[in-house]
Amino acid sequence: MLRIRFIGIDGETAEVDAAEGASVMMAARDAGIRGIEAECGGALSCGTCHVYVAQAYQAMLPQASVEEQDMLELVAAEREAGSRLSCQISMTADLDGLTVRIPDSQT
Amino acid sequence: MRPFEPIVIVGAGHAGVQLAASLRQMGSDRAIALINDEPCLPYNRPPLSKEFLKSDADAKSICLRSEAFFRDNGIDLVAARVEQIDRNKCNVALSSGGSMTYGHLVFATGARRRALELPHGDHPNICYLRSVADGERIRRYLKVSRDIVVVGAGFIGLEFAATAAAQGLRVQIVELGKRFMGRAVSSPVSAHFESQHASLGSEFHFGRSVTSIVLDDGRLVGVTLDDGRGLSADLVVVGVGIVPNIELAASADLPTGNGIVVDDTLATCDPNVSAIGDCAIFASRRYGAPIRIEAVSNSVDQAKFLAGRLTGASGAYDAVPWFWSNQGQSKLQIAGLARDVDQVVVRGSVGEGTFSAFCYASGMLMAVESVSRPGDHVIARRLLAAGTVVRPDQAADVGFDLKACLAS
């Protein structure tokens, strides 16, 4: 199992397990992490699973697709350098320990 | 209001689950009972016609929230059906034998698939796609099927067709109308998806209906169309629409029609009873008419609105409806409702399969249908919500910055 660290809106950190290949969104949903809505279930259609990837991990992720970048324009919270849609981040061994912050709002 | 009695939500689909979750997010500490008549955790329906069919994943893989989420948030997930409602006593009787008193009752009963009313229509190889059980069944049959007939070229039928064709199966689509998704999208979008499905190898029969199911010694071997033509099939998947689940509300003497009738705050005529999602026909301010929308986004938006009202917010429900459908390599996203459309303007390249159709009624922008142009969709939702004017000539000009339009 791989670990993902979520920093919540209130600043509290939650560590959750994720299987290799699972998306960060799925791991958050399964663990009941607050603030990741994922209304479309990972179809890259709603922009409600926005997270801020911690700087140390930003370069390790494959670049966001054009579609993801377009959807990031929709996100409710401020878009930052680490902004990604968590349904598009697939967990791999080298991402073990991935840290993401949850934005104030998804809609 | 009886603030100390629970909020009882009938139906644990997208609307019911979102309502429970939003109530907690908005700080409500009232007891919440979410009544679930399906034998698994509440789940996400859209993957049923797509990813779920390609995998061997179980229902848990598409659950909307984990078991822990319901437990940790004090949401009582009740495995039962509501049999009867007594509105005078604010009481619901459950199939499990118990009963429950409500402070507020919410119908989130959704809709059920419309059946193919034909002899042998209940043959096991005639499948539908609405529940996780439907998805699991189709998945089993897909492994041993070769010839598939899809009845109905709406979102569900076409999403399934794309999935099946990509697996190398022969797919024939039978549609009563003249084009794909004819009730939902404009002609350029229909045409695009027709060419997409053709490139996947699917064949189409427009303007046709299935008049009989052909069995050989009990085995499904095909269907007959209304022009007498026979199509061979060992699996038939039917996607001819859904019917709102209104019977329970009707039996409680609540007004129903093509849905459970609610006002622009999603309340029924009984102030202690509301309805949201696929089952509700609501007084739409935006469209000046009662409308019922079948979509995950509508279910979620209405659930959030109602959670707000039940925690003290005021105002009317007026969200811009939106929809999506992924078929093969093409991604369709729709903002708004294309009502009374008399002009369609294309932005982008139809040939390259990346364009948006801007739909106007008497010069007013009603809907934007984007094919693999999510940026347009994002902006369109904002334009429609703000009521920003975008002239047809501006919409058609890709050099015209829609975002700037929004800012002004």
Coordinates of C-alpha atoms in Angstrom, one line a residue, chain A residues 26 29-48 66-68 70-76 106-107, chain B residues 14 18 24-25 44 46 60-66 68-69 73 296 300-301 304 322 324 326 331 333 373-375 377-378 381-382 403:
Chain A
M26 CA -10.5 7.5 -5.3
R29 CA -13.3 9.2 -1.4
D30 CA -12.7 5.8 0.1
A31 CA -11.2 7.4 3.2
G32 CA -14.0 9.9 3.4
I33 CA -11.7 12.9 3.1
R34 CA -13.7 16.1 3.3
G35 CA -13.5 18.7 0.6
I36 CA -13.1 16.4 -2.4
E37 CA -16.4 16.2 -4.1
A38 CA -15.6 14.4 -7.4
E39 CA -19.2 14.8 -8.6
C40 CA -18.5 13.2 -12.0
G41 CA -16.7 10.2 -10.5
G42 CA -13.5 10.8 -12.3
A43 CA -14.7 11.5 -15.9
L44 CA -12.8 14.8 -16.1
S45 CA -16.1 16.6 -16.4
C46 CA -16.8 18.5 -13.2
G47 CA -13.6 20.0 -11.7
T48 CA -14.7 19.3 -8.1
V66 CA -4.9 19.7 -22.2
E67 CA -8.4 18.6 -21.0
E68 CA -7.3 18.7 -17.4
D70 CA -9.0 23.4 -19.4
M71 CA -11.0 22.0 -16.5
L72 CA -8.7 23.6 -14.0
E73 CA -10.0 26.9 -15.4
L74 CA -13.3 26.0 -13.8
V75 CA -12.2 25.3 -10.3
A76 CA -13.8 27.4 -7.6
Q106 CA -14.9 22.9 -4.9
T107 CA -18.0 24.7 -6.2
Chain B
H14 CA -26.5 10.8 -6.2
Q18 CA -25.2 14.4 -1.7
R24 CA -23.2 17.7 7.4
Q25 CA -20.8 20.0 5.5
N44 CA -21.8 6.3 -8.9
P46 CA -22.1 7.0 -14.9
K60 CA -17.4 -1.0 -4.1
S61 CA -15.0 0.4 -6.6
I62 CA -17.7 2.8 -7.8
C63 CA -19.2 3.6 -4.4
L64 CA -20.0 7.3 -3.9
R65 CA -18.7 7.3 -0.3
S66 CA -17.1 4.8 1.9
A68 CA -16.7 5.0 7.1
F69 CA -17.9 8.2 5.6
N73 CA -20.7 11.6 9.7
V296 CA -26.1 13.6 -12.0
V300 CA -26.0 17.1 -6.9
D301 CA -26.9 20.8 -7.4
K304 CA -26.8 21.2 -2.2
W322 CA -25.2 20.7 -17.3
W324 CA -21.6 15.1 -19.9
N326 CA -18.0 10.2 -22.9
K331 CA -16.1 14.0 -24.8
Q333 CA -20.2 18.4 -22.3
R373 CA -13.4 21.4 -26.0
P374 CA -13.8 21.5 -22.2
G375 CA -12.5 25.1 -22.0
H377 CA -17.8 24.3 -21.6
V378 CA -16.3 25.8 -18.5
R381 CA -21.5 27.5 -17.7
R382 CA -20.4 30.8 -16.4
K403 CA -13.5 34.9 -21.2

